[in-house]
Coordinates of C-alpha atoms in Angstrom, one line a residue:
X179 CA 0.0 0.0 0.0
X180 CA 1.2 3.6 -1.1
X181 CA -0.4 6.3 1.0
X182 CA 0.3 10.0 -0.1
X183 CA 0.0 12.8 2.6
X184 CA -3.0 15.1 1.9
X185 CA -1.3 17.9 2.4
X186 CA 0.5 19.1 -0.7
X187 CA 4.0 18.5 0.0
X188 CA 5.8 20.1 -3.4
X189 CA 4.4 23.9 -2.1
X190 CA 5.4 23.2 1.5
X191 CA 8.9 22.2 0.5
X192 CA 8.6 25.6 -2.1
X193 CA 7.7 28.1 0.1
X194 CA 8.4 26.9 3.8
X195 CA 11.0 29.8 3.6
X196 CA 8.2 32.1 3.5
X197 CA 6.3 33.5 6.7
X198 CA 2.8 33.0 6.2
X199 CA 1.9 36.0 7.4
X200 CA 4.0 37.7 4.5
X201 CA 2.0 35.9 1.6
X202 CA 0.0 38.9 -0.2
X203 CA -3.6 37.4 -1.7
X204 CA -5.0 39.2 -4.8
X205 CA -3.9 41.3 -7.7
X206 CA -3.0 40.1 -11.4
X207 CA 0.3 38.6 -13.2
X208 CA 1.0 40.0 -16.4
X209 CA 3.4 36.9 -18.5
X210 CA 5.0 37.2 -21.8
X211 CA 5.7 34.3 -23.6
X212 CA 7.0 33.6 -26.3
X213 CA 4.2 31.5 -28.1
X214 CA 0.3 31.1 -27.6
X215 CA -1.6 27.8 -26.8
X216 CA -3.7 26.7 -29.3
X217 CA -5.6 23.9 -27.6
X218 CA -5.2 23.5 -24.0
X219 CA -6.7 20.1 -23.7
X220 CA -5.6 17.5 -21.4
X221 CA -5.4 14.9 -24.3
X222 CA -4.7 17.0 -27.3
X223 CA -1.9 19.4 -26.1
X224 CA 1.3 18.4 -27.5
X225 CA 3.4 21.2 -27.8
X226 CA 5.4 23.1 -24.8
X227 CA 2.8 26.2 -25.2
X228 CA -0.3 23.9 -24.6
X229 CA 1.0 21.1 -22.0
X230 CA 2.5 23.9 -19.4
X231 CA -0.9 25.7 -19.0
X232 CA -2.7 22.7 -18.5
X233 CA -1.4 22.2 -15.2
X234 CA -3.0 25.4 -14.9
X235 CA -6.7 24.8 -15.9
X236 CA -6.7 21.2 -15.0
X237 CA -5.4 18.6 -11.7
X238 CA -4.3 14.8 -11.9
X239 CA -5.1 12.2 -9.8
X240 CA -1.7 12.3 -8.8
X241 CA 1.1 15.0 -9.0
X242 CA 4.6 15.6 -9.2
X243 CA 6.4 17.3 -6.0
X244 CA 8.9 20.5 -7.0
X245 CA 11.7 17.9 -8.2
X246 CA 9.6 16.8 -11.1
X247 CA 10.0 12.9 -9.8
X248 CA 8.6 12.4 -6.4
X249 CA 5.1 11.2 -6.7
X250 CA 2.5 13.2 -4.1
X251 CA -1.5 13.3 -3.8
X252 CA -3.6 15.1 -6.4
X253 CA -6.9 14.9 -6.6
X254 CA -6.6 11.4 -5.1
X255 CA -5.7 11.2 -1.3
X256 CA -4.2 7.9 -1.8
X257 CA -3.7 4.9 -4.1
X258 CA -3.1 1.4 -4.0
X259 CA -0.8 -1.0 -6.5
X260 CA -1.4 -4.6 -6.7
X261 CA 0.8 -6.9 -5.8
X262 CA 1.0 -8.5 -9.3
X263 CA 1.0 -4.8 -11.0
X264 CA -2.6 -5.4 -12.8
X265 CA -4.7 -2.8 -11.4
X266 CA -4.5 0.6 -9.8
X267 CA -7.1 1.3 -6.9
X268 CA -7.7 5.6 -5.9
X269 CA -9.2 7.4 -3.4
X270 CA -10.5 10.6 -4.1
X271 CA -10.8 13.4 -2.0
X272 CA -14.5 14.3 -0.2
X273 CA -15.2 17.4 -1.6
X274 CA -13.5 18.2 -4.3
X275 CA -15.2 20.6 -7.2
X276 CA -15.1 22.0 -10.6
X277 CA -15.0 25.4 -11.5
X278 CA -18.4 25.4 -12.0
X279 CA -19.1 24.4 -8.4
X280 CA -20.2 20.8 -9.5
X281 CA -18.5 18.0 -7.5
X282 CA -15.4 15.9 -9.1
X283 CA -16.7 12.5 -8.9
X284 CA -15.4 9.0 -10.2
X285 CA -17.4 9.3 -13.6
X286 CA -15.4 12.3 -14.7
X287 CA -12.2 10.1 -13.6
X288 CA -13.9 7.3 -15.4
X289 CA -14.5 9.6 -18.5
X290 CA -11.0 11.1 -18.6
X291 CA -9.0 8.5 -18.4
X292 CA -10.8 6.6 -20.6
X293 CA -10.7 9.2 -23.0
X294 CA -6.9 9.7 -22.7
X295 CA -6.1 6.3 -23.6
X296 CA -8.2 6.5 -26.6
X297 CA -5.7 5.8 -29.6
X298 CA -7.9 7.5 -31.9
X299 CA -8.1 10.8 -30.0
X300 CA -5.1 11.5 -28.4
X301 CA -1.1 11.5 -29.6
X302 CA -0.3 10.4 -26.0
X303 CA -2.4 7.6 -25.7
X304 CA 0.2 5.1 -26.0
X305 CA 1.7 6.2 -22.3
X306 CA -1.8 4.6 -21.1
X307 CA -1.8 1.9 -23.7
X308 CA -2.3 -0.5 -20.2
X309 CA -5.5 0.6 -19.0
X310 CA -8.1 -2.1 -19.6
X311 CA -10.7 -0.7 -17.7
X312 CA -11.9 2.4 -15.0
X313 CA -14.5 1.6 -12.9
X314 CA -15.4 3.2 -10.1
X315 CA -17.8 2.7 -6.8
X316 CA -18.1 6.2 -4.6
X317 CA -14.6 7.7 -3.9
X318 CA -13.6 4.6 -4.7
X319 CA -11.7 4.4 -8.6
X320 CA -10.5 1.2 -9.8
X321 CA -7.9 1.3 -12.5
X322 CA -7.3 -2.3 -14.1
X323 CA -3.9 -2.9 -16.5
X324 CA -4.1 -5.3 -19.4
X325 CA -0.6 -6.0 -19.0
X326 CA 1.9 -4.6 -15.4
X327 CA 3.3 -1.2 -16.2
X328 CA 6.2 0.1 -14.7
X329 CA 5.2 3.5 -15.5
X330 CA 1.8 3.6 -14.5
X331 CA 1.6 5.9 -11.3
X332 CA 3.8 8.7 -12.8
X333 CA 1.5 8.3 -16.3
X334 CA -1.2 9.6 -13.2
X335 CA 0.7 12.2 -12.4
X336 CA 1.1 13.6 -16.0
X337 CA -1.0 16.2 -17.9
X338 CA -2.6 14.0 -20.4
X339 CA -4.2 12.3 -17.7
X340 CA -5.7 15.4 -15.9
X341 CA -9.7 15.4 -15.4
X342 CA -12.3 17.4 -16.9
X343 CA -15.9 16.9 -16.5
X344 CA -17.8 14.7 -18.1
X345 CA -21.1 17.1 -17.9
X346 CA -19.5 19.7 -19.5
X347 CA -17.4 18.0 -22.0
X348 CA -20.8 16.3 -23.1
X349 CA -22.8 19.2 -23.1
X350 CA -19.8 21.5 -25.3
X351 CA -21.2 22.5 -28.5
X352 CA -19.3 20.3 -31.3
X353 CA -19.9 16.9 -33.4
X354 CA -16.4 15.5 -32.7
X355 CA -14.3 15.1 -29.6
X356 CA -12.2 17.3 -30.6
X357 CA -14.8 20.0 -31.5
X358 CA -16.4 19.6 -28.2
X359 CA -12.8 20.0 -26.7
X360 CA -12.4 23.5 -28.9
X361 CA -15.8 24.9 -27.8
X362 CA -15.3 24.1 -23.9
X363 CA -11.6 25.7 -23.8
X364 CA -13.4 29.2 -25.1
X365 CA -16.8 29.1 -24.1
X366 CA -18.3 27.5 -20.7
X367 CA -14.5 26.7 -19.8
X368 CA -14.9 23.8 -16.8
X369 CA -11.6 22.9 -15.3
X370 CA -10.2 20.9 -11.9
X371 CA -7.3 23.5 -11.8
X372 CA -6.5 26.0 -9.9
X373 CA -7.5 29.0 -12.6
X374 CA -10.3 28.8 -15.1
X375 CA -9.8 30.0 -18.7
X376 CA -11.5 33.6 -18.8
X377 CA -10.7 34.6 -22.2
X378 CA -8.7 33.9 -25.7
X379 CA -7.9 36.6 -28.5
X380 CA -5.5 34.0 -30.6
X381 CA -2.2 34.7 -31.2
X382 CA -2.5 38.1 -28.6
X383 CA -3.8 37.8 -25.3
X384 CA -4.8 34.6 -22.9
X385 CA -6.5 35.5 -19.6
X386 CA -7.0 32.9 -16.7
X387 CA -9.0 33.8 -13.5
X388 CA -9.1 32.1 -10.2
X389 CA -10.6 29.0 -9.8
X390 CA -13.3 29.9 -6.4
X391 CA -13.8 26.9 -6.1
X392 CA -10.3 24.7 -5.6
X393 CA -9.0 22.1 -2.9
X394 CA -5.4 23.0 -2.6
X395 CA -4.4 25.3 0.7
X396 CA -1.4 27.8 0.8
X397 CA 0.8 28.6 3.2
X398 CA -1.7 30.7 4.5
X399 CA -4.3 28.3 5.1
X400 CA -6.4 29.2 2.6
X401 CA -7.2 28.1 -0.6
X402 CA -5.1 28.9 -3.6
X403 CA -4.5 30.4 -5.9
X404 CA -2.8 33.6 -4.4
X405 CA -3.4 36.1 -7.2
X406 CA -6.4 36.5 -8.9
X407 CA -6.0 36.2 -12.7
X408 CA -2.5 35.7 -14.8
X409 CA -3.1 38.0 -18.3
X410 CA -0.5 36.1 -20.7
X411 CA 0.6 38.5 -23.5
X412 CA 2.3 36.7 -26.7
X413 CA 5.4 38.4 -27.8
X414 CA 7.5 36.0 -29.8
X415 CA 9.9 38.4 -30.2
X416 CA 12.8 37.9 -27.4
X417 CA 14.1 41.4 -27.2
X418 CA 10.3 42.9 -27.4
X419 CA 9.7 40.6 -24.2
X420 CA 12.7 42.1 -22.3
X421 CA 12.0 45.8 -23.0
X422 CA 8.4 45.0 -21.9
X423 CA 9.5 43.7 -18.8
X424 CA 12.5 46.6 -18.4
X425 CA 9.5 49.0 -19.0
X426 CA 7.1 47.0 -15.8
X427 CA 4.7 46.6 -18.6
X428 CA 4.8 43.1 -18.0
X429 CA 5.7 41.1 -14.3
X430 CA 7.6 38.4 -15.9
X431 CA 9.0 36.4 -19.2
X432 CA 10.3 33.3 -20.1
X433 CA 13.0 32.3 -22.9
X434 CA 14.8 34.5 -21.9
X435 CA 18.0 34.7 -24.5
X436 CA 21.1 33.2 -22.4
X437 CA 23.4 36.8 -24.2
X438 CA 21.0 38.6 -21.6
X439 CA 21.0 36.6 -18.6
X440 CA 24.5 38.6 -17.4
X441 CA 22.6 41.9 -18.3
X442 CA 19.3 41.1 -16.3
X443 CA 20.8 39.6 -13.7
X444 CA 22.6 42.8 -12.7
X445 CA 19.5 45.0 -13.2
X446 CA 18.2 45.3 -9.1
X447 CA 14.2 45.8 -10.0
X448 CA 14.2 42.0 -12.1
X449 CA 15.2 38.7 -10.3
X450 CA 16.8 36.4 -13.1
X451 CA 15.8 32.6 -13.0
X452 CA 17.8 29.6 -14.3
X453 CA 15.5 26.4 -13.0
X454 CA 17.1 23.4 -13.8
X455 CA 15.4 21.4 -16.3
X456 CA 15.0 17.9 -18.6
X457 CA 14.9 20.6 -21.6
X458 CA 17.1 19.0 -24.7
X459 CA 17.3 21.2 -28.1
X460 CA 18.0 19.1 -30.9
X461 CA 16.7 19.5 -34.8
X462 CA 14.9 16.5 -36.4
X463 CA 16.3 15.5 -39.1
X464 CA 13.7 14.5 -42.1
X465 CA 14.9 11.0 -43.0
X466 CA 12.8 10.3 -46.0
X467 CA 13.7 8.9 -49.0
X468 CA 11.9 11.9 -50.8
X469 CA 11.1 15.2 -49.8
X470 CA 7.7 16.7 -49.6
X471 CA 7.9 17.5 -52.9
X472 CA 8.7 14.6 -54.4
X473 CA 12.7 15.4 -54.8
X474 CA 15.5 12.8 -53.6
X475 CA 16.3 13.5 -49.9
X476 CA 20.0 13.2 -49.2
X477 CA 19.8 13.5 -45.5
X478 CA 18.4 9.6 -46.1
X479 CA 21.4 8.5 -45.5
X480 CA 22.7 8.2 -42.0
X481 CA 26.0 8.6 -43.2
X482 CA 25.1 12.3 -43.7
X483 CA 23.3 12.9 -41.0
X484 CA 26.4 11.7 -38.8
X485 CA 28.2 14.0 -40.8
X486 CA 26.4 16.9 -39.9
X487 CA 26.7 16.1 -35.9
X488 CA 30.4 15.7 -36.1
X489 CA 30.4 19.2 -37.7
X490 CA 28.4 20.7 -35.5
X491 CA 30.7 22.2 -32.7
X492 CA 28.3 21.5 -29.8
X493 CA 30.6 23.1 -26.7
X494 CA 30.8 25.9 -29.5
X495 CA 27.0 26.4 -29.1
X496 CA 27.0 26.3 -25.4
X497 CA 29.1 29.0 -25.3
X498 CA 27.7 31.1 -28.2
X499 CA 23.6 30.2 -26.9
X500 CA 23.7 29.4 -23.5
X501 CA 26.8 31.5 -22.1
X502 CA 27.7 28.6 -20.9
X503 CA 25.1 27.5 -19.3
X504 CA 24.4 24.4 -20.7
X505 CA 26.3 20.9 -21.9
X506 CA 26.0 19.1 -24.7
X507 CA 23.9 16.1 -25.1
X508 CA 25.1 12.8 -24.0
X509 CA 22.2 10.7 -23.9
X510 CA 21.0 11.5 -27.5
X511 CA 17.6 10.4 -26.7
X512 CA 16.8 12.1 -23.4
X513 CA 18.5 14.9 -21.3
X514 CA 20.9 13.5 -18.7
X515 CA 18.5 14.6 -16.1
X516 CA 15.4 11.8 -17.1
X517 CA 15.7 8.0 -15.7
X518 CA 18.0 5.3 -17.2
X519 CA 19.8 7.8 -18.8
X520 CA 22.9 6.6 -20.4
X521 CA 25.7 8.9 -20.3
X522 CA 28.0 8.4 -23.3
X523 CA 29.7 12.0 -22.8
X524 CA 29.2 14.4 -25.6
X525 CA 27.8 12.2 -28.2
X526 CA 29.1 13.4 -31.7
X527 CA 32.2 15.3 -30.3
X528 CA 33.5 17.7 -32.8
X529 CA 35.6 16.0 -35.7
X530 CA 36.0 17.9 -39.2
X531 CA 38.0 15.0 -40.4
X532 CA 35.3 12.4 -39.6
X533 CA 32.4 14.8 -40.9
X534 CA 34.4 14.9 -44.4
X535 CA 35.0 11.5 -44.5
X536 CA 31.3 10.3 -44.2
X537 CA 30.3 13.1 -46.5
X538 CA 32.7 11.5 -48.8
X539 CA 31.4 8.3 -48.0
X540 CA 28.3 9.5 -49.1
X541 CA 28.7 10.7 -52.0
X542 CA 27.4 14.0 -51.3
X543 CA 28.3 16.7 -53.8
X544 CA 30.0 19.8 -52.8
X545 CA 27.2 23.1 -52.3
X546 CA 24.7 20.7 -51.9
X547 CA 21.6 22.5 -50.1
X548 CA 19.8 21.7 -46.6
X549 CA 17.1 24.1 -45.3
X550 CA 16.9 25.2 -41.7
X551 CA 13.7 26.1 -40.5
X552 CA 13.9 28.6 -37.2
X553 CA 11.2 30.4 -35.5
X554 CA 11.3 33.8 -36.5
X555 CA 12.0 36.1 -33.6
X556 CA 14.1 33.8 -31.6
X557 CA 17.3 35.1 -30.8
X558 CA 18.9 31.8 -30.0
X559 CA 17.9 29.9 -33.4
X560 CA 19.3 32.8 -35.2
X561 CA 22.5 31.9 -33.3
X562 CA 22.4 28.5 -34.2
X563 CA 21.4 29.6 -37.8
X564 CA 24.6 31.7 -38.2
X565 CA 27.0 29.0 -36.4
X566 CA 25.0 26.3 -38.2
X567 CA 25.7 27.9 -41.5
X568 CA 29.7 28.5 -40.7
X569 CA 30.2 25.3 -39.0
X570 CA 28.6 23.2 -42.1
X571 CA 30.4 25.1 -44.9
X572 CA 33.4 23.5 -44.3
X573 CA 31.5 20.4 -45.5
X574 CA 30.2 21.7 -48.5
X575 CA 27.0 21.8 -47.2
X576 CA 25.2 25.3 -48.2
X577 CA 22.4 26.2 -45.4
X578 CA 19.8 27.9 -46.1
X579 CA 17.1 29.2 -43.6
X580 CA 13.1 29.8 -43.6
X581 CA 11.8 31.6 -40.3
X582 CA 8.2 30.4 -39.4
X583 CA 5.9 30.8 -36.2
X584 CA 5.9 28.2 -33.7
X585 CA 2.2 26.5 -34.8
X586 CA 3.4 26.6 -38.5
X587 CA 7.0 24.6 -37.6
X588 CA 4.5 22.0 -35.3
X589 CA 2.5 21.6 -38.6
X590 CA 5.7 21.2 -40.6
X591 CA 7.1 18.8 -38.2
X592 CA 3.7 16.7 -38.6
X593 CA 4.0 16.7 -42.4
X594 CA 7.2 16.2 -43.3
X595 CA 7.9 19.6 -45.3
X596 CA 11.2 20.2 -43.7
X597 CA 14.9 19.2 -44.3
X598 CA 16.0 19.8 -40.6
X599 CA 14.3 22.2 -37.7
X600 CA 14.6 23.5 -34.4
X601 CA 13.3 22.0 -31.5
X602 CA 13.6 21.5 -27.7
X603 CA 11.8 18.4 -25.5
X604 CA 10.8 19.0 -21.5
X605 CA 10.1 15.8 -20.3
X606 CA 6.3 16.1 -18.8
X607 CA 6.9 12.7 -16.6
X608 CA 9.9 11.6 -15.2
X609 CA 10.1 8.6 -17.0
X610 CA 11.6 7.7 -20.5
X611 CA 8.4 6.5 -21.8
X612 CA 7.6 9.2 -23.0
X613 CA 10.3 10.9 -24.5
X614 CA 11.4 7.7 -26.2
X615 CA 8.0 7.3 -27.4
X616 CA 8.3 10.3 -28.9
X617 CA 11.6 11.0 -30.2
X618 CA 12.2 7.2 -30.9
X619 CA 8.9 5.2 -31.5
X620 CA 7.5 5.9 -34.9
X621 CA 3.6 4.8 -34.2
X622 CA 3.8 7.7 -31.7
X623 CA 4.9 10.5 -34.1
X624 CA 7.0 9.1 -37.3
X625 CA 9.8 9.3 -34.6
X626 CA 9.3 13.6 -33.9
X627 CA 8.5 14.0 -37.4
X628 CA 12.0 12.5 -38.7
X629 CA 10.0 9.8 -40.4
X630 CA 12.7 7.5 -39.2
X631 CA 11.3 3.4 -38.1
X632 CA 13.9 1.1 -36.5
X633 CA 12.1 -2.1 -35.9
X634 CA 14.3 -3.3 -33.2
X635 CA 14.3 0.1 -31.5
X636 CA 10.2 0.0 -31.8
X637 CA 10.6 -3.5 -30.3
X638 CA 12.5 -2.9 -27.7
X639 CA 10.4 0.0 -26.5
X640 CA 7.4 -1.9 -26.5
X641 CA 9.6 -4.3 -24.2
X642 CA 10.2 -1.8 -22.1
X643 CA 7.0 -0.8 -21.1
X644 CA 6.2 -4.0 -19.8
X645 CA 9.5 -5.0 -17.8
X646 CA 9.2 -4.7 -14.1
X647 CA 12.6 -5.4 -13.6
X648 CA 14.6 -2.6 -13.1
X649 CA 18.0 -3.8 -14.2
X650 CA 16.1 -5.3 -17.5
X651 CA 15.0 -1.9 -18.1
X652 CA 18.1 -0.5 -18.3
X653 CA 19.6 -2.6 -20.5
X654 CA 16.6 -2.3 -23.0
X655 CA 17.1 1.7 -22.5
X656 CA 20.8 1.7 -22.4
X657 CA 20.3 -0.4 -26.0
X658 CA 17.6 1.9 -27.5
X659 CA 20.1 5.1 -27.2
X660 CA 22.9 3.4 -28.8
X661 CA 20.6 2.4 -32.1
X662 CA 19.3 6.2 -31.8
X663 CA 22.7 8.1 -31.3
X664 CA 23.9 5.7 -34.6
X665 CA 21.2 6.3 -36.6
X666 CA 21.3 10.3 -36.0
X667 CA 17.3 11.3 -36.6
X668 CA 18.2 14.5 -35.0
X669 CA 20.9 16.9 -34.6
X670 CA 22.0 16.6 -31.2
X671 CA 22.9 19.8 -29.6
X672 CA 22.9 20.7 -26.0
X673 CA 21.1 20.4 -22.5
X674 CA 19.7 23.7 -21.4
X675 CA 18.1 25.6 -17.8
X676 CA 14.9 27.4 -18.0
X677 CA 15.5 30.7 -17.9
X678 CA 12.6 33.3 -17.3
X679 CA 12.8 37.0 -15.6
X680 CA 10.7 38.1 -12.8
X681 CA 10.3 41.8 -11.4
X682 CA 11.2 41.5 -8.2
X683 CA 8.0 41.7 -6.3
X684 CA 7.0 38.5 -8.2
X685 CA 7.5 36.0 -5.4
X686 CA 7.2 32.0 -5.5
X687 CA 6.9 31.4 -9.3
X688 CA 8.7 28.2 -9.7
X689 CA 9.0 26.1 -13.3
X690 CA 9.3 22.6 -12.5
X691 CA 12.0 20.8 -14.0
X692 CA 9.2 19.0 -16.2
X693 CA 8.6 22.7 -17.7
X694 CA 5.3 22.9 -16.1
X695 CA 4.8 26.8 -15.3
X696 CA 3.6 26.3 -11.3
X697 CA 1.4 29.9 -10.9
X698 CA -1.1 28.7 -8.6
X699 CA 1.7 29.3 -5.4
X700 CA 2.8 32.7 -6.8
X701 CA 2.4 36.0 -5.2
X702 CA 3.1 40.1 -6.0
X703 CA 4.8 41.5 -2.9
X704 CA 2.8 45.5 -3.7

C-alpha cells in the first residue's frame, strides 16, 4: 500500500521559507511568452505552449512534487498498487469541485481517463496503452492494466491524464471530440485546476482567473490560488519581451535569450531565474527517401546525417547560446537529467576529419543544399542559424534558412515539409516512456517528425514498457540510445536551464524541471 499525505507537500517544500503572514492574496500577473496555446486540452496538447498551461486549468489524480520525480496526492488522497502490477485502486478526496461548483466524482475520472487512452483521440495515448478498464464505486476508482506497467503511477501524475468533467465536456457545442474539446476551452470553460480560462484573443492575449472553487491550501491556510488572474501576452519576439519587462509593462518572461542573462541579472528591480530542467534542443532531421515535394532527400542517408553532428561544434554552441550555461547532449535520446539515462559523454564530439569522410562516404556533392527552418524572432535559433551555417560550410553543405511561427513549424514537423528544424523536448513525466516514445517510436509521431522506423528500436520499447525489472529496463534503454545516437534522426545539440525573468516583487513562481509553469503558489509583494 502507497499512502500520499494530503497535504501538498511540493508547495510546502517551495515556500516553507516564506512566513505565512507575508504571503499577499490578490492582484494580477501579467506573462510574456514567447508563443500562444492553441488547444489546452488535457489529451490533445502536444506542444510546450499547450502542455505547461494545462497544469494550470486542469489537476491529476496524482502529481509531481517540486523535483519533477517524487510522486504526491492530487486529486486522489491515496492509491493502492497490486501486488502483481494489474490494477491501480484511488481514493478521491470528499469534496472536491469543478470550477463550475459541480463535484469531481469517479465518472469524470472514469471519463477522462478513458478518454486519454483512446488511440484515436489522443497523440499520447500510448503512455496509457495498459488501461483495460476504469470503474469506479463512490470515492472509490479502480484502474485495471491489461498487462503490469512500470510507468503507471507517474503516467497519473502527468498532464494527459488530468480530469475534466464529463457534464461539461458532453454538453460543449461540437460533433467531434475534438470539436467539443475546442468549444469548452473558449466558451463555458470547466476545469479541476487552480484558474479557469476567462478569455482567448488567438495569437495576442490569454486570460486565466481564479478558480473559487479549488482544494489546494497555501501557506496561508487558505485556498489557492494567491493572485487573482495571470493575463498572458504573446510576444515572440525575445528582445520585445525584455523591454516589456524593463518598462514594468509586464511582471515576468520566459525564454529569456542566455546573451541577456548577465545583463538582467545585474539589473536590481528584475530577479533572473535559471530552474534546472530535462529541456534538450536538438533539430529533427527528415529521414525520407523523398522530400515533400517529391525530390530525392539526401539526408536519407545516415552517413550524412552523422556528418552533420560531427560538424556541429556543440561546446561551441553552449558558449555562443547558452553563455555557458548548458552541456552538450550525451544521452541522444533524453537529457541526462530523465531516468536510465545513459551517459556516453558528448555524443558526436566535434571532428571535421570524420564529418568529411562520411560526407565522402556518401557521395554527397560539394554546395549541396539543406534548409533550416527557425522560428522567426528567436534570438537563440538565429545563433544557431549563423553558427549552423559557418560550421557546415566547411562540408560543403550550403544552409539555407526559412523563419516560421511556432504552430506553423508544429505543422511542418507533422507533415514532413522540412529538411531539418529547431526544437527542444521538456520531459512532462519523469520517465523515458515518454520521450522515447516520442523521439524514438514511430507509431507515436514518425519518430518527432524524422519519419525515421527502426524495428528493433520499436521493439524494444514496446519491451520496455512491460518489464518490471529494473536492471532489465536498463539494458533495454541503455540499447535503444545506442541504435538512436547511430542512426542520428536528430541533430543533437545541447542540455539547457529554464530561464525566465521576474520583477522583483514577483514572489514563489517556480518552473518545474518537467517545464510545467507552477502559478497557482505565486504571489506580487505591492
Amino acid at each position: 500500500m502507497k499512502k500520499l499525505l494530503m497535504a501538498t507537500v511540493a508547495a510546502a517544500a517551495m515556500f516553507s521559507a516564506v512566513p505565512s503572514m507575508a504571503i499577499e492574496r490578490g492582484g494580477s500577473l501579467t506573462f510574456a511568452r514567447y508563443d500562444d496555446s492553441t488547444l489546452i486540452d488535457p489529451i490533445y496538447a502536444d506542444r510546450n505552449p499547450d502542455i505547461w498551461m494545462v497544469t494550470n486549468l486542469y489537476d491529476t489524480l496524482l502529481r509531481t512534487e517540486a523535483d519533477g520525480k517524487t510522486v504526491t496526492s492530487g486529486l486522489a488522497e491515496s492509491y493502492d498498487v497490486a501486488e502483481d502490477g494489474q490494477s491501480v485502486t484511488l481514493t478521491l478526496r470528499d469534496g472536491i469541485k469543478f470550477s463550475d461548483g459541480t463535484p469531481i466524482e469517479g465518472k469524470d475520472v472514469v471519463f477522462s481517463l478513458t478518454r486519454a487512452s483512446d488511440a484515436d483521440l489522443s497523440p499520447w495515448a500510448g503512455l496509457l496503452s495498459s488501461i483495460d478498464e476504469v470503474t469506479a464505486d463512490g470515492n472509490q476508482v479502480t484502474i485495471k492494466l491489461n498487462r503490469p506497467d512500470p510507468t503507471i503511477v507517474l503516467m497519473l501524475a502527468t498532464f494527459n491524464t488530468a480530469i475534466v468533467s464529463a457534464d461539461a465536456f458532453e454538453a460543449a457545442n461540437g460533433e467531434t471530440d475534438q470539436e467539443k474539446a475546442q468549444s469548452i476551452a473558449i466558451d463555458g470553460f470547466v476545469g479541476s485546476g487552480p484558474f479557469m480560462m476567462k478569455s482567448h484573443q488567438r495569437g495576442t492575449l490569454m486570460q486565466f482567473g481564479a478558480n473559487p472553487h479549488y482544494w489546494r491550501e497555501g501557506e496561508d491556510g487558505e485556498p489557492l490560488p494567491y493572485m487573482d488572474g495571470i493575463n498572458f501576452l504573446v510576444i515572440p519576439d525575445d528582445a520585445t519581451r525584455i523591454l516589456k519587462l524593463q518598462a514594468g509593462e509586464v511582471d515576468g518572461a520566459e525564454f529569456i535569450p542566455f546573451a541577456r542573462v548577465g545583463e538582467l541579472e545585474a539589473d536590481q528591480n528584475i530577479n533572473m531565474e535559471l530552474f534546472p530542467s530535462t529541456r534538450i534542443i536538438y533539430s529533427p532531421i527528415n529521414t525520407r527517401e523523398t522530400r515533400a515535394d517529391g525530390s530525392a532527400n539526401p539526408l536519407a542517408d545516415m552517413k550524412l546525417r552523422q556528418a552533420l553532428n560531427y560538424a556541429t561544434d556543440k561546446n561551441a554552441l553552449v558558449q555562443l547560446v547558452l553563455q555557458g550555461a548548458g552541456k552538450p547532449v550525451s544521452s541522444g535520446l533524453m537529457a541526462s537529467t530523465t531516468q536510465l539515462a545513459t551517459d556516453n559523454g558528448p555524443i558526436y564530439q566535434y571532428d571535421l576529419d570524420k564529418a568529411k569522410a562520411l560526407i565522402a562516404e556518401a557521395g554527397v556533392p560539394d554546395g549541396t543544399e539543406l534548409t533550416l527552418t527557425i522560428l522567426a524572432g528567436s534570438a537563440d535559433d538565429a545563433i544557431i542559424l549563423s553558427a549552423l551555417q559557418q560550421m557546415w560550410s566547411q562540408i560543403g553543405i550550403d544552409l539555407n534558412v526559412e523563419q516560421v511561427d511556432g504552430p506553423t513549424r508544429g505543422a511542418k514537423n507533422r507533415s514532413g515539409e522540412f529538411d531539418i528544424h529547431t526544437y527542444g523536448w521538456v520531459n512532462d513525466v519523469n520517465d523515458p516512456a515518454q520521450v522515447a516514445g516520442w523521439l524514438g517510436y514511430y507509431p507515436t509521431a514518425k519518430a518527432v517528425g524524422t519519419g525515421w522506423n527502426n524495428e528493433e528500436f520499436n521493439s524494444l520499447y514496446e519491451a520496455s514498457n512491460v518489464e518490471m525489472d529494473p536492471a532489465k529496463r536498463a539494458e533495454q534503454y541503455a540499447r535503444m540510445q545506442d541504435i538512436y545516437n547511430e542512426a542520428a534522426p536528430l541533430l543533437f545539440m545541447y542540455e539547457t536551464p529554464f530561464a525566465v525573468a521576474l520583477s522583483s516583487d514577483v514572489q514563489g513562481y517556480v518552473q518545474t524541471p518537467l517545464g510545467n509553469n507552477e502559478f497557482a503558489s505565486t504571489w506580487i509583494d505591492r
